[in-house]
Backbone as CSV, one residue per row, in Angstrom:
resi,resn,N_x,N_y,N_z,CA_x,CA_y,CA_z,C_x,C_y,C_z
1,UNK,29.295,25.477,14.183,27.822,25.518,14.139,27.286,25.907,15.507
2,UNK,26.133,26.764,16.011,26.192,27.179,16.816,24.650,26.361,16.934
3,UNK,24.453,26.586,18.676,23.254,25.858,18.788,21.817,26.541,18.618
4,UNK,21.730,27.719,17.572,20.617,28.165,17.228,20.447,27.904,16.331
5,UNK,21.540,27.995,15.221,21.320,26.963,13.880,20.778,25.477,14.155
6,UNK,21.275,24.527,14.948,20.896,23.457,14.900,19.542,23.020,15.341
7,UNK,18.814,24.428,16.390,17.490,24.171,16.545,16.881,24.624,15.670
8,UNK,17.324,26.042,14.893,16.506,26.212,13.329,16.148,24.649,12.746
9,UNK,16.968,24.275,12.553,17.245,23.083,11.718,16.373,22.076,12.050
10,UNK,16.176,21.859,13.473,15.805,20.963,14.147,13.946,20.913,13.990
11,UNK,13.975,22.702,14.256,12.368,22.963,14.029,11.517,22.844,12.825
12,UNK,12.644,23.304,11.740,12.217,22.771,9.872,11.965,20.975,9.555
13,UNK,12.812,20.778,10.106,12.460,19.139,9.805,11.226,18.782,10.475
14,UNK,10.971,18.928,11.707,9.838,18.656,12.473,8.711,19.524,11.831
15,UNK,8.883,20.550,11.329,7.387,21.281,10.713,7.458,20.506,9.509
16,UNK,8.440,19.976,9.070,7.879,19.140,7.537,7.511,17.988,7.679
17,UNK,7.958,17.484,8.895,7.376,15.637,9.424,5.784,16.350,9.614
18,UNK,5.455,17.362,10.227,4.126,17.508,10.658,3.616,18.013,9.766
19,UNK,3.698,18.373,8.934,2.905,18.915,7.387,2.904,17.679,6.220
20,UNK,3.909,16.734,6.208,3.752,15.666,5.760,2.848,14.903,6.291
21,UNK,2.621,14.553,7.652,1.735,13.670,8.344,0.084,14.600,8.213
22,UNK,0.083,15.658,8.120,-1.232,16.161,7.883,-1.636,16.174,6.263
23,UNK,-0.642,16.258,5.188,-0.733,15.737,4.077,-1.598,14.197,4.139
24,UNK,-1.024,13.591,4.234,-1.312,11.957,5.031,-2.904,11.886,5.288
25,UNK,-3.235,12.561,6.173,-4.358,12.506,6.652,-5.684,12.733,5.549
26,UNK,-5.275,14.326,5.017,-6.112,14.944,4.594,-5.994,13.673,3.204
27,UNK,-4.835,13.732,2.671,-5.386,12.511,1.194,-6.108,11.425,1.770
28,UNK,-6.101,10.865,2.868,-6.869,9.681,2.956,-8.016,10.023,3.279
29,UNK,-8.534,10.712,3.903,-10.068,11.237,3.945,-10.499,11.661,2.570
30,UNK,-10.046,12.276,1.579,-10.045,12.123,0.532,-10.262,10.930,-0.735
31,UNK,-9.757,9.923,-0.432,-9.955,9.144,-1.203,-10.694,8.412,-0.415
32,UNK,-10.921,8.123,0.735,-12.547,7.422,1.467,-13.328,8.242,1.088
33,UNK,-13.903,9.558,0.637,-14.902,10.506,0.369,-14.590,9.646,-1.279
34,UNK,-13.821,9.749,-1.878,-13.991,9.211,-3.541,-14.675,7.925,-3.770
35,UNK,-14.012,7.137,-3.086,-14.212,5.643,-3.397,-16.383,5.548,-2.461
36,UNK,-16.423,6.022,-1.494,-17.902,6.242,-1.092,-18.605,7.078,-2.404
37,UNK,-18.470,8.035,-2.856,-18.811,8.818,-3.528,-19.066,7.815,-5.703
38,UNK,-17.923,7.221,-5.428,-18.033,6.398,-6.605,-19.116,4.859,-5.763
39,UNK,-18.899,4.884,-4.934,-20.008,3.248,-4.453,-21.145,3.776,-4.917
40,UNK,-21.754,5.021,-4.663,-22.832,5.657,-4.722,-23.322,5.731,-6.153
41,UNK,-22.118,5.936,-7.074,-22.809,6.228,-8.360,-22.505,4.711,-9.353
42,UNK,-21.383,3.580,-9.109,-22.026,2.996,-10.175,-22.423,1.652,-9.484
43,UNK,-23.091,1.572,-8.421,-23.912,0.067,-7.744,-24.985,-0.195,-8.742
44,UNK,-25.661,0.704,-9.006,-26.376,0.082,-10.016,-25.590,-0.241,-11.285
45,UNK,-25.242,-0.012,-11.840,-24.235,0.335,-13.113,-23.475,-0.598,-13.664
46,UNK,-23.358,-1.272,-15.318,-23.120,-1.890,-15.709,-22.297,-1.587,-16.873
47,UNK,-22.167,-0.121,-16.805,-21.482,0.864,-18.104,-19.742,0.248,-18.300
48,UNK,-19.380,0.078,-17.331,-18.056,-0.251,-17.917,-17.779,-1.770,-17.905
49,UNK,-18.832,-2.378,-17.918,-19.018,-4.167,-18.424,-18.021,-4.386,-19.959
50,UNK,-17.570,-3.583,-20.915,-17.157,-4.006,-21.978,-15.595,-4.307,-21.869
51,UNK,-15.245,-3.188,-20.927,-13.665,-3.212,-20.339,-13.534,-4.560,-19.854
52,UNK,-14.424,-5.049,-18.900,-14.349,-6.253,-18.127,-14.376,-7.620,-19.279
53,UNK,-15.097,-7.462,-20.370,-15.640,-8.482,-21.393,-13.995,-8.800,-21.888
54,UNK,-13.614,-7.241,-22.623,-12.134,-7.244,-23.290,-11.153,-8.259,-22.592
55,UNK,-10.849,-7.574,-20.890,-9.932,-8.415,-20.578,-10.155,-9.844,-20.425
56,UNK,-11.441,-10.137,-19.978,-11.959,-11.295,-20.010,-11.583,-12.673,-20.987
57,UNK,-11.990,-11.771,-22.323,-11.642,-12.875,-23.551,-9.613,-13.124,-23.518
58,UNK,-9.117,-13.100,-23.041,-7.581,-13.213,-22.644,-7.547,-13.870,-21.866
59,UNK,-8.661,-15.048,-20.845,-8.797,-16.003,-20.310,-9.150,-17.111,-20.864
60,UNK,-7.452,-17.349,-21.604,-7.533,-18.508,-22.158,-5.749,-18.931,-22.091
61,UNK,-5.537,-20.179,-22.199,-4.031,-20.718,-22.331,-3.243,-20.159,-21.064
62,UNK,-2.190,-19.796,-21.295,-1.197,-19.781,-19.956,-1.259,-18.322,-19.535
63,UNK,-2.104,-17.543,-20.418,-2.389,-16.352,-19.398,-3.931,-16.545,-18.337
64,UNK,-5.047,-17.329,-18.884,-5.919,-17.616,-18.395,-5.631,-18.520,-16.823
65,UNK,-4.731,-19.368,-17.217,-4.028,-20.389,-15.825,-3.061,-19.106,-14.780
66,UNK,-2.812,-18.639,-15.463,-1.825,-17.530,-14.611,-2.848,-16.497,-13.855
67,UNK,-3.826,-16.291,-14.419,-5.135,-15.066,-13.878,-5.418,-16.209,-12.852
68,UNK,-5.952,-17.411,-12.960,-6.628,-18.281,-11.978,-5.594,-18.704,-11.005
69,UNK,-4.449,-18.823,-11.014,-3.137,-18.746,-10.076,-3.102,-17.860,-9.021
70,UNK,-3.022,-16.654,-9.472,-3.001,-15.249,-8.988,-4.257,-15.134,-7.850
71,UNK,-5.274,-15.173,-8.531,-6.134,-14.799,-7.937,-6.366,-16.130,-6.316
72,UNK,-6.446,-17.030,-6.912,-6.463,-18.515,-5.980,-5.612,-17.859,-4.991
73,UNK,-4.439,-17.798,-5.133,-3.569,-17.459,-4.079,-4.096,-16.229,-3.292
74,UNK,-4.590,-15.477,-3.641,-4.376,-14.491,-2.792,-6.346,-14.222,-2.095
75,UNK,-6.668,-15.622,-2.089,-8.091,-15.413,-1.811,-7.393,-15.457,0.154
76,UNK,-8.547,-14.568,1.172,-8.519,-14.615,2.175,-7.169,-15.514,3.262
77,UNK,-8.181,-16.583,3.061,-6.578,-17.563,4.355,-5.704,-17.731,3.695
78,UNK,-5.270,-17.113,2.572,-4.198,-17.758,1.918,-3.401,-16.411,1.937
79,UNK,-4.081,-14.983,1.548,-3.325,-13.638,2.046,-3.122,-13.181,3.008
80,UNK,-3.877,-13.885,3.910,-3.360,-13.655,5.590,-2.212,-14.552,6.050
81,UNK,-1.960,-15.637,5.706,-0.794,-16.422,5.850,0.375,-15.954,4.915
82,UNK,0.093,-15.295,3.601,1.604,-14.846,3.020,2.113,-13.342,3.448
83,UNK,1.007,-12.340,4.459,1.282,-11.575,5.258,2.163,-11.867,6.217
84,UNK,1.547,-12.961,6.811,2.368,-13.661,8.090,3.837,-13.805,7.682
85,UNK,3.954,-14.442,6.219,5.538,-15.116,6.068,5.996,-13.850,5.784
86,UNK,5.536,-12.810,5.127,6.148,-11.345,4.706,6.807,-10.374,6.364
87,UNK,5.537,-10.961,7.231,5.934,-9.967,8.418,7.171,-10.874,9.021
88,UNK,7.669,-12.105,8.881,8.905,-13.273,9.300,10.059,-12.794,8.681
89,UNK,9.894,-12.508,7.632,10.330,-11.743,6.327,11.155,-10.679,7.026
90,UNK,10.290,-9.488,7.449,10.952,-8.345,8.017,12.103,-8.173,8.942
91,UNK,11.330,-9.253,10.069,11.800,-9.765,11.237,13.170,-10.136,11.100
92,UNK,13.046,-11.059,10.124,14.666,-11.392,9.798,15.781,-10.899,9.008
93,UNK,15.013,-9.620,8.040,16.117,-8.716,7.818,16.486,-7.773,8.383
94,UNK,15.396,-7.506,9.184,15.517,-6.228,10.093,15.773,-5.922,11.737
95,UNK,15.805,-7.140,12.046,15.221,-7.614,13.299,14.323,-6.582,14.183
96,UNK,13.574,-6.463,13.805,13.055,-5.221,14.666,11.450,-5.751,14.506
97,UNK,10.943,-6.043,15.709,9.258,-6.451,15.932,8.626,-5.938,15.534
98,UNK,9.116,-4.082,16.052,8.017,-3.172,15.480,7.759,-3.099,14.141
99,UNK,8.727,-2.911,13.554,9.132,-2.781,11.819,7.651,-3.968,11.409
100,UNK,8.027,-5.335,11.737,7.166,-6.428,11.241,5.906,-6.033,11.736
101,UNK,5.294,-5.919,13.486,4.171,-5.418,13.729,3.514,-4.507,12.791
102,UNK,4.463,-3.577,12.539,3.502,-1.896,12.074,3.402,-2.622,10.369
103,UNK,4.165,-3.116,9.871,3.741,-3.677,8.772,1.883,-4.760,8.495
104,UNK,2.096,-5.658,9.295,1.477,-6.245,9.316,-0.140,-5.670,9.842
105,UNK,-0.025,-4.520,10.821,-0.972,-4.281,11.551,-1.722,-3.444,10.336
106,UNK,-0.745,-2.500,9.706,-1.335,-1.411,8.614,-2.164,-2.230,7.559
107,UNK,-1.970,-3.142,7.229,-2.826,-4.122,5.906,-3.640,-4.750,6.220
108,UNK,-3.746,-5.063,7.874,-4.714,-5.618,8.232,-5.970,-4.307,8.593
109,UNK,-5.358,-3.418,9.157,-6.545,-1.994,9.146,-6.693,-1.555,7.907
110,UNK,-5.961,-1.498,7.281,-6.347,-1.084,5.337,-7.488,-1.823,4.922
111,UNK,-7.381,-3.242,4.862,-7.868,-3.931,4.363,-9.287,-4.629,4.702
112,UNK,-9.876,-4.653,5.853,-10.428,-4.795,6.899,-11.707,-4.491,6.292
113,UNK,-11.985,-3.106,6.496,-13.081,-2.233,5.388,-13.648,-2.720,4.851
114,UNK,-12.800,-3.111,3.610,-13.214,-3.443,2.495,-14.374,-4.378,2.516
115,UNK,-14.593,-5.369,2.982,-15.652,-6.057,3.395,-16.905,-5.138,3.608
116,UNK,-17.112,-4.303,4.878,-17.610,-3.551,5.281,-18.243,-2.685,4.273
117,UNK,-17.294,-2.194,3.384,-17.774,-1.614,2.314,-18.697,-2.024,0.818
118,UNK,-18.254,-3.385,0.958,-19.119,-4.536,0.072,-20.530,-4.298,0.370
119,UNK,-20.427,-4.427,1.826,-21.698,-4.778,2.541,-22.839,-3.739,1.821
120,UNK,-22.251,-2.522,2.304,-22.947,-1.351,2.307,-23.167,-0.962,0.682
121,UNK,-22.594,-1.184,-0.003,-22.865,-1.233,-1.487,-23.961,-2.057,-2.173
122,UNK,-23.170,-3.782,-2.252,-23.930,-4.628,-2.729,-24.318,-4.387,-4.176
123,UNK,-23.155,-3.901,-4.703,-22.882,-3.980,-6.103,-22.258,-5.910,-6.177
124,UNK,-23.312,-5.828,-7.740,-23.546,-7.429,-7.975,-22.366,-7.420,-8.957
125,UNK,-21.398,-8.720,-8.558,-20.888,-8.830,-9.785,-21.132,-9.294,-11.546
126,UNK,-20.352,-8.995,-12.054,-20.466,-9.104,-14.026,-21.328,-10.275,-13.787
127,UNK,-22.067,-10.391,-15.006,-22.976,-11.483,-15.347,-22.029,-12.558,-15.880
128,UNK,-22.322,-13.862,-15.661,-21.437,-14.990,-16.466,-21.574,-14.796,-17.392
129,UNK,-23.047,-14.938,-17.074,-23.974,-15.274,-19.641,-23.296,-14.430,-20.382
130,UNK,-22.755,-13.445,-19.878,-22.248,-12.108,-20.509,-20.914,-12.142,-21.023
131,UNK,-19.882,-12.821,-20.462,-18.596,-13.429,-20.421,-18.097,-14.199,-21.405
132,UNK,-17.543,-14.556,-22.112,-16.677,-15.079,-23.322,-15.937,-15.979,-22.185
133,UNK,-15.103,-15.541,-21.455,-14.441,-16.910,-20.554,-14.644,-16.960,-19.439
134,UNK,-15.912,-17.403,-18.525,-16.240,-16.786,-17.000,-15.583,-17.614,-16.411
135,UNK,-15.734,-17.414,-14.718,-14.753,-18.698,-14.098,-16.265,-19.175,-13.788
136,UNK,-16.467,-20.515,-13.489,-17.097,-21.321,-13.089,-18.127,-21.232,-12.171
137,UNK,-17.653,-20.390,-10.771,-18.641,-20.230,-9.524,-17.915,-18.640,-9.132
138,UNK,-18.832,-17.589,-9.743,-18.468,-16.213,-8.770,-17.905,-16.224,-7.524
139,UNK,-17.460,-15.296,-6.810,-17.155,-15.275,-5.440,-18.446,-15.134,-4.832
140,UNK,-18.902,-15.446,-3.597,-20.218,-15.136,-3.274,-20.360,-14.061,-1.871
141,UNK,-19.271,-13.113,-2.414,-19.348,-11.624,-1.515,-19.755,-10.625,-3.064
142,UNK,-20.250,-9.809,-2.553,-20.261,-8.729,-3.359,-18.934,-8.225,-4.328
143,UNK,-19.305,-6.882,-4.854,-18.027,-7.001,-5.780,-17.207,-5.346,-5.610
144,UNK,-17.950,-4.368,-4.885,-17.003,-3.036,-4.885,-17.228,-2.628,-3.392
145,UNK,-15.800,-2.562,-3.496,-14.735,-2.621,-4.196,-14.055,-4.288,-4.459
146,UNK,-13.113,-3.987,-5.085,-12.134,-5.577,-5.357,-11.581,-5.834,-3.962
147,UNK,-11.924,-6.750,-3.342,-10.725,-7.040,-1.773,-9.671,-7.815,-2.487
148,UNK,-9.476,-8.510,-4.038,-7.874,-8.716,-4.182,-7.318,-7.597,-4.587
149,UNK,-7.664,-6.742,-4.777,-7.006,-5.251,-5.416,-6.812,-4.775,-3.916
150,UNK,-7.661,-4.530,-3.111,-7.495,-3.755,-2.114,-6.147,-4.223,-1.558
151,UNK,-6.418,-5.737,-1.144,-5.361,-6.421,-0.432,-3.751,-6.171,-1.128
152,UNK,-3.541,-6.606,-2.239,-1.919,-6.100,-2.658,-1.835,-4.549,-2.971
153,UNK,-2.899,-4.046,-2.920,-2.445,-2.408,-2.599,-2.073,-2.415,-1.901
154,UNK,-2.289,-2.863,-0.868,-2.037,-1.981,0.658,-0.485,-3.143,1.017
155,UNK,-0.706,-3.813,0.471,0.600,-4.573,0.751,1.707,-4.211,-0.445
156,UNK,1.479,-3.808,-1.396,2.568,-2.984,-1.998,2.964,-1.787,-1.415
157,UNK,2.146,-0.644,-0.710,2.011,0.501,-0.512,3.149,0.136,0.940
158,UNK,2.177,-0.571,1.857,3.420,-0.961,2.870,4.726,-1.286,2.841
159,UNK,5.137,-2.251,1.834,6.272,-2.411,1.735,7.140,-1.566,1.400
160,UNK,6.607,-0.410,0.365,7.269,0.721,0.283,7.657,1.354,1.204
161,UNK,6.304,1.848,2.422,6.604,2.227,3.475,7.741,1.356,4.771
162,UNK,8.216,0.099,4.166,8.792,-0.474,5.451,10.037,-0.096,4.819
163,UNK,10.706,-0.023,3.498,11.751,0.677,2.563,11.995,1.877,3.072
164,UNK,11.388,2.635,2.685,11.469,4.361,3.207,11.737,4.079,4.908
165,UNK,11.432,3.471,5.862,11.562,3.465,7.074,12.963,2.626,7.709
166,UNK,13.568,1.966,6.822,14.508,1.159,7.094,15.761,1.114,6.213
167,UNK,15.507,1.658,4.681,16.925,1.754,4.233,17.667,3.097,4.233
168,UNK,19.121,2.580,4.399,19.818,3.497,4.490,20.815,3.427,3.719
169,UNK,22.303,4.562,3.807,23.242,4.483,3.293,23.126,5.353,1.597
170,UNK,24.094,4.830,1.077,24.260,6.070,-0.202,23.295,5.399,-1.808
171,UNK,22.381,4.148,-1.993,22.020,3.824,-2.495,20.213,3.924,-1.666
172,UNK,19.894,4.768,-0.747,18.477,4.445,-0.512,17.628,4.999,-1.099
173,UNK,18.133,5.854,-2.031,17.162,6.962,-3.211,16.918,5.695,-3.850
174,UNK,17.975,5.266,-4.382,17.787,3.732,-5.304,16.738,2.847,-4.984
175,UNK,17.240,2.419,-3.739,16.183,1.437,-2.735,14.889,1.356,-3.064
176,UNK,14.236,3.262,-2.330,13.130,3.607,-2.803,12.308,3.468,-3.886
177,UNK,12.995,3.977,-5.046,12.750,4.049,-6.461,12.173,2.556,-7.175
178,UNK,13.148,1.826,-6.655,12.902,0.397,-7.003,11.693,0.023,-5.840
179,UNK,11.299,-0.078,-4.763,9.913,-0.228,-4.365,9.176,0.064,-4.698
180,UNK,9.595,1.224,-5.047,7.801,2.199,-5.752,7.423,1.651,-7.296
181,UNK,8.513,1.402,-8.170,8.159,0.357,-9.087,7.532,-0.392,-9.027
182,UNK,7.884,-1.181,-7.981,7.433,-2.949,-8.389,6.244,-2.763,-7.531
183,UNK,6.055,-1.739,-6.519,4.220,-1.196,-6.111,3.536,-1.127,-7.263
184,UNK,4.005,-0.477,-8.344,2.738,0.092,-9.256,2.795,-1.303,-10.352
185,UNK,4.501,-2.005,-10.689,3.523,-3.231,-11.133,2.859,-4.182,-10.800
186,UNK,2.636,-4.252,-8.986,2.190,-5.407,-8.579,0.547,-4.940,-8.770
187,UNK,0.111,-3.573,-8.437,-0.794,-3.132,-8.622,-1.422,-3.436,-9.912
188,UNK,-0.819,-2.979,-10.892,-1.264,-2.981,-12.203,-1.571,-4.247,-12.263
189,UNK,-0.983,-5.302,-12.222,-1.019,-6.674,-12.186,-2.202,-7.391,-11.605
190,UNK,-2.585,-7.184,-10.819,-3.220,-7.319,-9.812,-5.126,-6.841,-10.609
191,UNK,-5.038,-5.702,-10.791,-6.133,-4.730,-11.534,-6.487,-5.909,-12.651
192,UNK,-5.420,-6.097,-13.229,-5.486,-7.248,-14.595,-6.309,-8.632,-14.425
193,UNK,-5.387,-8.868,-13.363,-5.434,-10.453,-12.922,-7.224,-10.133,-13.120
194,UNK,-7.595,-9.540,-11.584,-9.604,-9.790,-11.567,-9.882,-9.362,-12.724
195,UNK,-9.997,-8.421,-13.575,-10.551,-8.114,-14.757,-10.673,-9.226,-15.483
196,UNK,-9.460,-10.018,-15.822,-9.571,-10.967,-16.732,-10.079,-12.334,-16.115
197,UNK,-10.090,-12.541,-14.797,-11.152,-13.724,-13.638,-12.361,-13.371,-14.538
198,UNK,-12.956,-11.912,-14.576,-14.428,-11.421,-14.971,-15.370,-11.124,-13.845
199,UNK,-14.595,-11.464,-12.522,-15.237,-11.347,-11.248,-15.847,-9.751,-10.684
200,UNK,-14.860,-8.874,-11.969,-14.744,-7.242,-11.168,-14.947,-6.441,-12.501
201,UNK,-15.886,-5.384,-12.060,-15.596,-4.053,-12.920,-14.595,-3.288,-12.905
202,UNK,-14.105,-2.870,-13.955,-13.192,-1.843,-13.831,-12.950,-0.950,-12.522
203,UNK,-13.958,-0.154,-12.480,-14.452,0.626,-11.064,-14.367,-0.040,-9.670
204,UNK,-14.530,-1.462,-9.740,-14.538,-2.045,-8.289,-13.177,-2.234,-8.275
205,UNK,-12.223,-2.091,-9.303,-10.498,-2.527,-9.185,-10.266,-1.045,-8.936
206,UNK,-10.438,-0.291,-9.431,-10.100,1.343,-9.395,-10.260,1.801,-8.018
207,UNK,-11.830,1.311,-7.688,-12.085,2.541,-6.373,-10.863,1.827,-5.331
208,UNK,-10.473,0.853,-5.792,-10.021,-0.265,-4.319,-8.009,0.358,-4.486
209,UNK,-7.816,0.642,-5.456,-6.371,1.028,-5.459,-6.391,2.441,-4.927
210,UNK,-7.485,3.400,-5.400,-7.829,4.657,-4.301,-8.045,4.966,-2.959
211,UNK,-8.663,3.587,-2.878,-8.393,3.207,-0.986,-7.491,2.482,-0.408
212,UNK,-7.026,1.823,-0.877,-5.468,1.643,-0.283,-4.061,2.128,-0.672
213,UNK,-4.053,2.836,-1.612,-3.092,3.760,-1.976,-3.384,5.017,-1.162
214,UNK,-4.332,5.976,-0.876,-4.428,6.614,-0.018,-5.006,6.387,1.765
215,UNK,-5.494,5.436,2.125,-5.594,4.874,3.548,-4.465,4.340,4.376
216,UNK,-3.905,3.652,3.297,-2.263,2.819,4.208,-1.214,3.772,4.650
217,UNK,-0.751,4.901,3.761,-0.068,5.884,4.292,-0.535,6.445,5.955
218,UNK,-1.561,6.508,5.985,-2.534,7.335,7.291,-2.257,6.199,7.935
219,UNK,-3.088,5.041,7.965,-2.789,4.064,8.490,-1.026,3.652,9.489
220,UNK,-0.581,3.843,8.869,0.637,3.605,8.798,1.525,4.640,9.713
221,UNK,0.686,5.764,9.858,1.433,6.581,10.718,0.292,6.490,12.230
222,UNK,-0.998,6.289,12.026,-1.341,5.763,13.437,-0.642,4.627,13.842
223,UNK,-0.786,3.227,12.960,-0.188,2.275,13.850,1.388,2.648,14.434
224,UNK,1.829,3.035,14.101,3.634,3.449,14.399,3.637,4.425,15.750
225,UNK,2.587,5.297,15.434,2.273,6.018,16.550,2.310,5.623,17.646
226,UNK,1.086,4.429,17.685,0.381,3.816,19.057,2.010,2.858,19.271
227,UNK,2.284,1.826,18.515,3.497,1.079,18.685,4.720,1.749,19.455
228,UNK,5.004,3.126,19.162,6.261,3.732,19.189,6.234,3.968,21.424
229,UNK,4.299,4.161,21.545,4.398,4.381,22.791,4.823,2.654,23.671
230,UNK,4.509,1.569,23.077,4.869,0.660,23.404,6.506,0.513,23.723
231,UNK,7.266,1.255,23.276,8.540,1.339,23.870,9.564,0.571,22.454
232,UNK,10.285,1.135,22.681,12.009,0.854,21.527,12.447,-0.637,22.251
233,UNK,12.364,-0.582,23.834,13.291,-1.642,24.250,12.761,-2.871,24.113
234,UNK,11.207,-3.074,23.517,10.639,-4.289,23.435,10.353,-4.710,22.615
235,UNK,10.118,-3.361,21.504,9.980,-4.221,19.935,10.855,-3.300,18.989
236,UNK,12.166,-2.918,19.518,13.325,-2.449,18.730,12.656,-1.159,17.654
237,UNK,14.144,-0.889,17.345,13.703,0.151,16.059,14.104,-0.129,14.821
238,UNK,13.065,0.836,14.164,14.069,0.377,12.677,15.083,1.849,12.357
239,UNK,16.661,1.162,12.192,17.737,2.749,12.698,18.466,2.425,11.426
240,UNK,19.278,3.663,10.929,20.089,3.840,9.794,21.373,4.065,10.143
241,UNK,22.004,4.256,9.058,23.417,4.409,9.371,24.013,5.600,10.197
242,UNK,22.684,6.392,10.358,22.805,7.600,10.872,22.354,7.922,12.615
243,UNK,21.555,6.198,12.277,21.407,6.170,14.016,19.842,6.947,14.596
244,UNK,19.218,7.067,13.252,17.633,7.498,13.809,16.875,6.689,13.524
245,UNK,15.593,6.772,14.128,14.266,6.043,13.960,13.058,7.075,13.164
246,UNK,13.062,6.728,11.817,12.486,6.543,10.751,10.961,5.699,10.868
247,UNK,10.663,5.024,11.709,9.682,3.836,11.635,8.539,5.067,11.660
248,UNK,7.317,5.388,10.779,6.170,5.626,10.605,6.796,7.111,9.372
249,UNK,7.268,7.357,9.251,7.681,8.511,8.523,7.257,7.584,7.052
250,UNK,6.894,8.627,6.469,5.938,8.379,4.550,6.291,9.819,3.918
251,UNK,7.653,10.261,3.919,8.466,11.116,3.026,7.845,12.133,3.111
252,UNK,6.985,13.305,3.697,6.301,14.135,4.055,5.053,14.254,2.782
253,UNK,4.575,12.847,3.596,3.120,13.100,3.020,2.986,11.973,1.579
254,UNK,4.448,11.225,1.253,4.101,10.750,-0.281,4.787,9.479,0.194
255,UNK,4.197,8.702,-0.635,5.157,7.232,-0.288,6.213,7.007,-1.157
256,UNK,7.413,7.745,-0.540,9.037,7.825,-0.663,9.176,8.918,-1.677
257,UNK,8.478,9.700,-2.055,8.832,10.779,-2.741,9.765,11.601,-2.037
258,UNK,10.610,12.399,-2.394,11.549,13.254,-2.125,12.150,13.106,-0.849
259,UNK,12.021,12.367,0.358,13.002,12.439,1.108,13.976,11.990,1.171
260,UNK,14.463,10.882,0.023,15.899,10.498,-0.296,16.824,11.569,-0.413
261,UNK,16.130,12.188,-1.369,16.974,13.783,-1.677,17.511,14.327,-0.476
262,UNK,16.205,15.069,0.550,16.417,15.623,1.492,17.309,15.144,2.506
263,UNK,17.236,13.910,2.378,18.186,12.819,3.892,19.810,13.399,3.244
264,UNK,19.690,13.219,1.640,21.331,13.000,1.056,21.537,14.485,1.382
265,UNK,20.617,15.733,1.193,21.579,17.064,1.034,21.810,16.757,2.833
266,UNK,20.986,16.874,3.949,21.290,16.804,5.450,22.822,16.396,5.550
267,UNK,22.487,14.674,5.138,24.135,14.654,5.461,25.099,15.307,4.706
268,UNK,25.345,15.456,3.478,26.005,16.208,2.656,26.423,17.746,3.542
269,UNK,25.594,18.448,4.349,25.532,19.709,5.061,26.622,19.046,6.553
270,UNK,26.015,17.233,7.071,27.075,17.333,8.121,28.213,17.310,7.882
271,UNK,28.677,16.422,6.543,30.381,16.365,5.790,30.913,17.590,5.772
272,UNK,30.410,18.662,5.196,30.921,20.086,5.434,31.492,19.996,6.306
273,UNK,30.091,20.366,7.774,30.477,20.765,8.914,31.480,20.117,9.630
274,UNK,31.998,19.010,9.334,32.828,18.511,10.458,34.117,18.427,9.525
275,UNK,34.176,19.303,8.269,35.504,19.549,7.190,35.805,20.257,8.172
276,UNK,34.982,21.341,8.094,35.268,22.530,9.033,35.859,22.795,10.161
């Protein structure tokens, strides 16, 4: 192999890290233009109240206790403390600070907003009187977007991203695959859970998986950014069997789409070369 091939090589990967990371960008400005663009049209709006009614009446027996479970748990001090044990979490499989930092830091800038965005809306939540099974006392923040939707978005979305950044070896297509699953059922789950509370419109669960399904990726490659200048020797890396640092990379542009592939043909190309 000669050393013009290997800077070919060298320069393709780096134009696809940088076309992935501008992918990145441009979807998340994108879905902040959607989710603003939808605040705008249904704050007044009560049109998809029947969706909310449907799941609603399913707040009863051990799915009704399971919606009020769900949701309890993951109100404010209670999702900032199972962040905390998630980022301990990292720490100790990974040992690597940064890995846990950039995790933790991305859900806290994801999520952050969302408030902010309440504000500026001040879309009222579902009526009780209206409700077949209401809970008792509304939340007394506004309602769009959902901040429990927002919040395990962006904490599903991350974890994917701490997967894609840290596993390796001949099963990490696998790895991947299986994160990105249990993202879209924690999501889905999640969408359910408030619907059937009665706390949320459809739309305030929707716009909120559009903003943290597309913000945390972006997210995720600033914080890694700023971290990475903080130095390797103080808050480690997250390295593969191959001996690189992966930490902020989001599969060029998708969370874990196709770079399993791409990692397996690379090495597959070094086995050749060193047949040779």
């Amino acid at each position: 192999m000669t050393f013009s091939s290997k800077g070919a090589r060298s320069e393709a990967r780096s134009g696809a890290r940088n076309d992935g990371i501008a992918m990145t960008i441009v979807g998340a400005v994108v879905g902040i233009f959607v989710v603003l663009m939808t605040g705008l049209t249904v704050t007044g709006s009560t049109s998809d109240l029947p969706i909310t009614q449907f799941f609603n009446s399913w707040r009863t027996g051990f799915v009704g206790s399971l919606a009020d479970a769900v949701y309890w748990a993951f109100e404010p001090t209670r999702a900032v403390a199972f962040v905390v044990l998630l980022m301990a979490v990292i720490y100790v499989l990974r040992a690597s600070i940064r890995l846990a930092l950039a995790f933790g830091l991305t859900i806290a800038v994801t999520w952050l907003p969302v408030a902010g965005i309440k504000e500026l809306f001040q879309r009222p939540r579902p009526d009780r009187a209206l409700l077949t099974n209401a809970v008792d006392t509304l939340p007394a923040d506004w309602g769009f977007p959902s901040g429990h939707t927002a919040f395990i978005t962006a904490v599903a979305v991350a974890l994917v991203l701490v997967v894609v950044a840290s596993a390796s070896g001949q099963k990490r297509a696998q790895k991947i695959l299986t994160a990105r699953v249990l993202a879209a059922v924690a999501i889905v789950l999640i969408v359910a859970c408030v619907l059937t509370e009665g706390v949320h419109y459809p739309t305030d669960a929707l716009a909120s998986v559009v903003w943290s399904t597309s913000v945390t990726p972006a997210v995720w490659i600033v914080v890694n950014t700023l971290l990475k200048k903080v130095g390797p020797v103080s808050l480690g890396k997250a390295t593969h069997g191959d001996g690189k640092d992966r930490l902020g990379e989001v599969e060029h542009g998708k969370v874990g789409h196709g770079g399993a592939g791409a990692h397996a043909r690379h090495l597959k190309v070094q086995e050749q070369v060193q047949e040779k």
